[in-house]
Amino acid sequence: MSSSSMILVIISYETNNRYEIKNSHGQRIYFATEDTALCTRLCYGSYRPFTMRIHDLKGQEVITLKRPLRCSSCCFPCCLQEIEIYAPSGIPIGYVTQTWHPCLPKFILQNENKKDILRIIGPYFVCNFCGNIEYKIKSLDGKNVVGKISKQFTKIMREIFTH
């Protein structure tokens, strides 16, 4: 464990998340960085609002994702999650909205006019410390899998102390 990881474990300091976005061959094609204040990360944890900037390998911003603060409860689905997707110019180009389900994480990908385009369906159990977590991207009718989003398993201590 690196010294910076050890510091995170000792003081339970929540850092901005960083992600690598890879193609189906495992090659890195984009990277994403979260922009959220420390106080927000500490107070709201994984339900926090955030801005995520996605860059190409040359460092050019290609997409910005913004998620407002929402609560999360399978019993009271009044404030389901939504992410706004923006072009680098700041123009909205799409949305990802959560649809209520008591057990499965389900989302709809929408265009700039909020017209449904694709479905995103996660696994029943999303807190898996032993393997990758995969969300299937499906056609609207749910018959065809057109892609996937995979959270790759990392070191156990990092998983415990990050969201």
PDB file of C-alpha atoms in Angstrom:
ATOM      1  CA  MET A   1       0.000   0.000   0.000  1.00  0.00           C
ATOM      2  CA  SER A   2       1.412   3.388  -0.944  1.00  0.00           C
ATOM      3  CA  SER A   3       1.996   6.056   1.710  1.00  0.00           C
ATOM      4  CA  SER A   4      -0.796   8.208   0.244  1.00  0.00           C
ATOM      5  CA  SER A   5      -3.193   5.250   0.475  1.00  0.00           C
ATOM      6  CA  MET A   6      -2.114   4.661   4.074  1.00  0.00           C
ATOM      7  CA  ILE A   7      -2.879   8.289   4.931  1.00  0.00           C
ATOM      8  CA  LEU A   8      -6.368   7.847   3.444  1.00  0.00           C
ATOM      9  CA  VAL A   9      -6.922   4.796   5.641  1.00  0.00           C
ATOM     10  CA  ILE A  10      -5.666   6.491   8.813  1.00  0.00           C
ATOM     11  CA  ILE A  11      -7.662   9.712   8.556  1.00  0.00           C
ATOM     12  CA  SER A  12     -10.520   8.419   6.336  1.00  0.00           C
ATOM     13  CA  TYR A  13      -9.950  11.343   3.992  1.00  0.00           C
ATOM     14  CA  GLU A  14     -12.210  11.158   0.955  1.00  0.00           C
ATOM     15  CA  THR A  15     -10.422  12.238  -2.227  1.00  0.00           C
ATOM     16  CA  ASN A  16     -11.799  13.241  -5.605  1.00  0.00           C
ATOM     17  CA  ASN A  17     -12.225  10.122  -7.712  1.00  0.00           C
ATOM     18  CA  ARG A  18     -10.233   9.524 -10.894  1.00  0.00           C
ATOM     19  CA  TYR A  19     -11.085   6.999 -13.558  1.00  0.00           C
ATOM     20  CA  GLU A  20      -9.565   5.462 -16.654  1.00  0.00           C
ATOM     21  CA  ILE A  21     -11.959   4.816 -19.521  1.00  0.00           C
ATOM     22  CA  LYS A  22     -10.872   1.912 -21.703  1.00  0.00           C
ATOM     23  CA  ASN A  23     -12.075   0.379 -24.941  1.00  0.00           C
ATOM     24  CA  SER A  24     -12.987  -3.295 -25.365  1.00  0.00           C
ATOM     25  CA  HIS A  25      -9.279  -4.134 -25.867  1.00  0.00           C
ATOM     26  CA  GLY A  26      -8.307  -2.663 -22.491  1.00  0.00           C
ATOM     27  CA  GLN A  27      -6.616   0.383 -24.027  1.00  0.00           C
ATOM     28  CA  ARG A  28      -7.035   3.671 -22.186  1.00  0.00           C
ATOM     29  CA  ILE A  29      -8.905   6.139 -24.418  1.00  0.00           C
ATOM     30  CA  TYR A  30     -10.108   8.738 -21.891  1.00  0.00           C
ATOM     31  CA  PHE A  31      -9.605   9.693 -18.281  1.00  0.00           C
ATOM     32  CA  ALA A  32     -12.092  11.289 -15.934  1.00  0.00           C
ATOM     33  CA  THR A  33     -11.561  13.450 -12.866  1.00  0.00           C
ATOM     34  CA  GLU A  34     -14.083  14.423 -10.230  1.00  0.00           C
ATOM     35  CA  ASP A  35     -14.321  18.010  -9.041  1.00  0.00           C
ATOM     36  CA  THR A  36     -16.006  18.162  -5.631  1.00  0.00           C
ATOM     37  CA  ALA A  37     -15.193  20.117  -2.472  1.00  0.00           C
ATOM     38  CA  LEU A  38     -13.751  18.210   0.498  1.00  0.00           C
ATOM     39  CA  CYS A  39     -16.645  19.215   2.759  1.00  0.00           C
ATOM     40  CA  THR A  40     -19.155  17.898   0.219  1.00  0.00           C
ATOM     41  CA  ARG A  41     -17.287  14.583  -0.076  1.00  0.00           C
ATOM     42  CA  LEU A  42     -17.140  14.173   3.704  1.00  0.00           C
ATOM     43  CA  CYS A  43     -20.771  15.147   4.386  1.00  0.00           C
ATOM     44  CA  TYR A  44     -22.567  13.351   1.556  1.00  0.00           C
ATOM     45  CA  GLY A  45     -20.310  10.412   0.680  1.00  0.00           C
ATOM     46  CA  SER A  46     -21.373   8.479  -2.408  1.00  0.00           C
ATOM     47  CA  TYR A  47     -24.610  10.506  -2.715  1.00  0.00           C
ATOM     48  CA  ARG A  48     -22.726  13.773  -3.171  1.00  0.00           C
ATOM     49  CA  PRO A  49     -23.238  16.125  -6.070  1.00  0.00           C
ATOM     50  CA  PHE A  50     -20.268  16.226  -8.425  1.00  0.00           C
ATOM     51  CA  THR A  51     -18.828  17.476 -11.665  1.00  0.00           C
ATOM     52  CA  MET A  52     -16.841  14.904 -13.644  1.00  0.00           C
ATOM     53  CA  ARG A  53     -14.645  16.087 -16.499  1.00  0.00           C
ATOM     54  CA  ILE A  54     -13.707  13.558 -19.168  1.00  0.00           C
ATOM     55  CA  HIS A  55     -10.545  14.209 -21.199  1.00  0.00           C
ATOM     56  CA  ASP A  56      -8.939  12.517 -24.173  1.00  0.00           C
ATOM     57  CA  LEU A  57      -5.335  11.344 -24.027  1.00  0.00           C
ATOM     58  CA  LYS A  58      -4.115  14.776 -25.172  1.00  0.00           C
ATOM     59  CA  GLY A  59      -5.828  16.404 -22.188  1.00  0.00           C
ATOM     60  CA  GLN A  60      -8.658  17.993 -24.191  1.00  0.00           C
ATOM     61  CA  GLU A  61     -11.995  17.990 -22.371  1.00  0.00           C
ATOM     62  CA  VAL A  62     -14.562  16.012 -24.391  1.00  0.00           C
ATOM     63  CA  ILE A  63     -17.538  15.709 -22.008  1.00  0.00           C
ATOM     64  CA  THR A  64     -18.598  17.081 -18.632  1.00  0.00           C
ATOM     65  CA  LEU A  65     -20.957  15.169 -16.351  1.00  0.00           C
ATOM     66  CA  LYS A  66     -22.853  16.984 -13.595  1.00  0.00           C
ATOM     67  CA  ARG A  67     -24.827  15.231 -10.894  1.00  0.00           C
ATOM     68  CA  PRO A  68     -26.947  17.269  -8.493  1.00  0.00           C
ATOM     69  CA  LEU A  69     -27.415  16.229  -4.865  1.00  0.00           C
ATOM     70  CA  ARG A  70     -30.084  13.535  -4.598  1.00  0.00           C
ATOM     71  CA  CYS A  71     -31.078  11.169  -1.829  1.00  0.00           C
ATOM     72  CA  SER A  72     -31.184   7.442  -2.415  1.00  0.00           C
ATOM     73  CA  SER A  73     -33.793   5.078  -1.058  1.00  0.00           C
ATOM     74  CA  CYS A  74     -35.448   2.063  -2.601  1.00  0.00           C
ATOM     75  CA  CYS A  75     -38.470   2.662  -0.348  1.00  0.00           C
ATOM     76  CA  PHE A  76     -38.924   6.363  -1.162  1.00  0.00           C
ATOM     77  CA  PRO A  77     -37.998   6.899  -4.832  1.00  0.00           C
ATOM     78  CA  CYS A  78     -38.852  10.594  -4.879  1.00  0.00           C
ATOM     79  CA  CYS A  79     -35.366  11.905  -5.761  1.00  0.00           C
ATOM     80  CA  LEU A  80     -33.805   9.357  -8.079  1.00  0.00           C
ATOM     81  CA  GLN A  81     -30.334   9.997  -9.491  1.00  0.00           C
ATOM     82  CA  GLU A  82     -29.794  12.055 -12.636  1.00  0.00           C
ATOM     83  CA  ILE A  83     -26.625  13.043 -14.450  1.00  0.00           C
ATOM     84  CA  GLU A  84     -26.508  15.873 -16.963  1.00  0.00           C
ATOM     85  CA  ILE A  85     -24.097  15.439 -19.903  1.00  0.00           C
ATOM     86  CA  TYR A  86     -22.510  18.516 -21.503  1.00  0.00           C
ATOM     87  CA  ALA A  87     -20.338  19.162 -24.557  1.00  0.00           C
ATOM     88  CA  PRO A  88     -17.115  21.143 -23.889  1.00  0.00           C
ATOM     89  CA  SER A  89     -18.963  24.290 -24.990  1.00  0.00           C
ATOM     90  CA  GLY A  90     -21.402  23.861 -22.083  1.00  0.00           C
ATOM     91  CA  ILE A  91     -24.349  22.812 -24.256  1.00  0.00           C
ATOM     92  CA  PRO A  92     -26.424  19.928 -22.794  1.00  0.00           C
ATOM     93  CA  ILE A  93     -26.170  16.840 -25.009  1.00  0.00           C
ATOM     94  CA  GLY A  94     -27.833  14.176 -22.857  1.00  0.00           C
ATOM     95  CA  TYR A  95     -28.952  12.810 -19.525  1.00  0.00           C
ATOM     96  CA  VAL A  96     -28.756   9.610 -17.534  1.00  0.00           C
ATOM     97  CA  THR A  97     -31.793   9.184 -15.296  1.00  0.00           C
ATOM     98  CA  GLN A  98     -32.419   6.478 -12.742  1.00  0.00           C
ATOM     99  CA  THR A  99     -35.650   4.512 -13.015  1.00  0.00           C
ATOM    100  CA  TRP A 100     -37.113   3.067  -9.852  1.00  0.00           C
ATOM    101  CA  HIS A 101     -36.627  -0.615  -9.095  1.00  0.00           C
ATOM    102  CA  PRO A 102     -36.561  -2.170  -5.600  1.00  0.00           C
ATOM    103  CA  CYS A 103     -33.455  -4.308  -6.239  1.00  0.00           C
ATOM    104  CA  LEU A 104     -31.679  -3.405  -9.469  1.00  0.00           C
ATOM    105  CA  PRO A 105     -29.867  -0.203 -10.360  1.00  0.00           C
ATOM    106  CA  LYS A 106     -31.591   0.844 -13.601  1.00  0.00           C
ATOM    107  CA  PHE A 107     -30.978   3.920 -15.715  1.00  0.00           C
ATOM    108  CA  ILE A 108     -32.113   5.420 -19.014  1.00  0.00           C
ATOM    109  CA  LEU A 109     -29.707   7.251 -21.329  1.00  0.00           C
ATOM    110  CA  GLN A 110     -31.509  10.177 -22.974  1.00  0.00           C
ATOM    111  CA  ASN A 111     -30.583  12.660 -25.687  1.00  0.00           C
ATOM    112  CA  GLU A 112     -30.605  16.457 -25.287  1.00  0.00           C
ATOM    113  CA  ASN A 113     -34.416  16.494 -25.712  1.00  0.00           C
ATOM    114  CA  LYS A 114     -34.827  13.848 -22.972  1.00  0.00           C
ATOM    115  CA  LYS A 115     -35.835  11.214 -25.515  1.00  0.00           C
ATOM    116  CA  ASP A 116     -34.915   7.706 -24.315  1.00  0.00           C
ATOM    117  CA  ILE A 117     -32.046   6.125 -26.265  1.00  0.00           C
ATOM    118  CA  LEU A 118     -30.604   3.198 -24.264  1.00  0.00           C
ATOM    119  CA  ARG A 119     -31.067   1.341 -20.972  1.00  0.00           C
ATOM    120  CA  ILE A 120     -28.345   0.713 -18.387  1.00  0.00           C
ATOM    121  CA  ILE A 121     -28.936  -2.172 -15.978  1.00  0.00           C
ATOM    122  CA  GLY A 122     -26.679  -3.029 -13.063  1.00  0.00           C
ATOM    123  CA  PRO A 123     -26.299  -6.174 -10.966  1.00  0.00           C
ATOM    124  CA  TYR A 124     -28.412  -7.020  -7.913  1.00  0.00           C
ATOM    125  CA  PHE A 125     -25.401  -6.611  -5.634  1.00  0.00           C
ATOM    126  CA  VAL A 126     -23.117  -3.646  -6.385  1.00  0.00           C
ATOM    127  CA  CYS A 127     -20.795  -3.864  -3.343  1.00  0.00           C
ATOM    128  CA  ASN A 128     -18.530  -6.598  -4.639  1.00  0.00           C
ATOM    129  CA  PHE A 129     -15.015  -6.546  -3.175  1.00  0.00           C
ATOM    130  CA  CYS A 130     -13.974  -9.723  -4.961  1.00  0.00           C
ATOM    131  CA  GLY A 131     -14.587  -8.921  -8.598  1.00  0.00           C
ATOM    132  CA  ASN A 132     -15.631  -6.430 -11.222  1.00  0.00           C
ATOM    133  CA  ILE A 133     -19.097  -4.879 -11.229  1.00  0.00           C
ATOM    134  CA  GLU A 134     -20.726  -4.726 -14.645  1.00  0.00           C
ATOM    135  CA  TYR A 135     -23.598  -2.599 -15.873  1.00  0.00           C
ATOM    136  CA  LYS A 136     -25.060  -3.756 -19.191  1.00  0.00           C
ATOM    137  CA  ILE A 137     -25.976  -1.139 -21.783  1.00  0.00           C
ATOM    138  CA  LYS A 138     -29.004  -2.399 -23.702  1.00  0.00           C
ATOM    139  CA  SER A 139     -31.297  -1.319 -26.494  1.00  0.00           C
ATOM    140  CA  LEU A 140     -34.566   0.298 -25.368  1.00  0.00           C
ATOM    141  CA  ASP A 141     -36.475  -2.957 -25.816  1.00  0.00           C
ATOM    142  CA  GLY A 142     -33.880  -4.687 -23.593  1.00  0.00           C
ATOM    143  CA  LYS A 143     -33.160  -7.419 -26.142  1.00  0.00           C
ATOM    144  CA  ASN A 144     -29.676  -6.415 -27.321  1.00  0.00           C
ATOM    145  CA  VAL A 145     -26.594  -5.696 -25.232  1.00  0.00           C
ATOM    146  CA  VAL A 146     -24.726  -2.887 -27.019  1.00  0.00           C
ATOM    147  CA  GLY A 147     -22.003  -2.245 -24.444  1.00  0.00           C
ATOM    148  CA  LYS A 148     -21.042  -2.371 -20.797  1.00  0.00           C
ATOM    149  CA  ILE A 149     -19.716  -0.223 -18.003  1.00  0.00           C
ATOM    150  CA  SER A 150     -17.348  -2.108 -15.731  1.00  0.00           C
ATOM    151  CA  LYS A 151     -16.009  -1.021 -12.355  1.00  0.00           C
ATOM    152  CA  GLN A 152     -12.725  -2.871 -12.120  1.00  0.00           C
ATOM    153  CA  PHE A 153     -11.821  -4.414  -8.777  1.00  0.00           C
ATOM    154  CA  THR A 154      -8.871  -2.710  -7.095  1.00  0.00           C
ATOM    155  CA  LYS A 155      -7.128  -3.235  -3.775  1.00  0.00           C
ATOM    156  CA  ILE A 156      -9.465  -4.061  -0.891  1.00  0.00           C
ATOM    157  CA  MET A 157      -8.387  -1.183   1.380  1.00  0.00           C
ATOM    158  CA  ARG A 158      -8.896   1.380  -1.382  1.00  0.00           C
ATOM    159  CA  GLU A 159     -12.381  -0.056  -2.093  1.00  0.00           C
ATOM    160  CA  ILE A 160     -13.349   0.201   1.567  1.00  0.00           C
ATOM    161  CA  PHE A 161     -12.389   3.861   1.845  1.00  0.00           C
ATOM    162  CA  THR A 162     -13.615   5.211  -1.509  1.00  0.00           C
ATOM    163  CA  HIS A 163     -17.002   5.655  -3.172  1.00  0.00           C
TER     164      HIS A 163
END
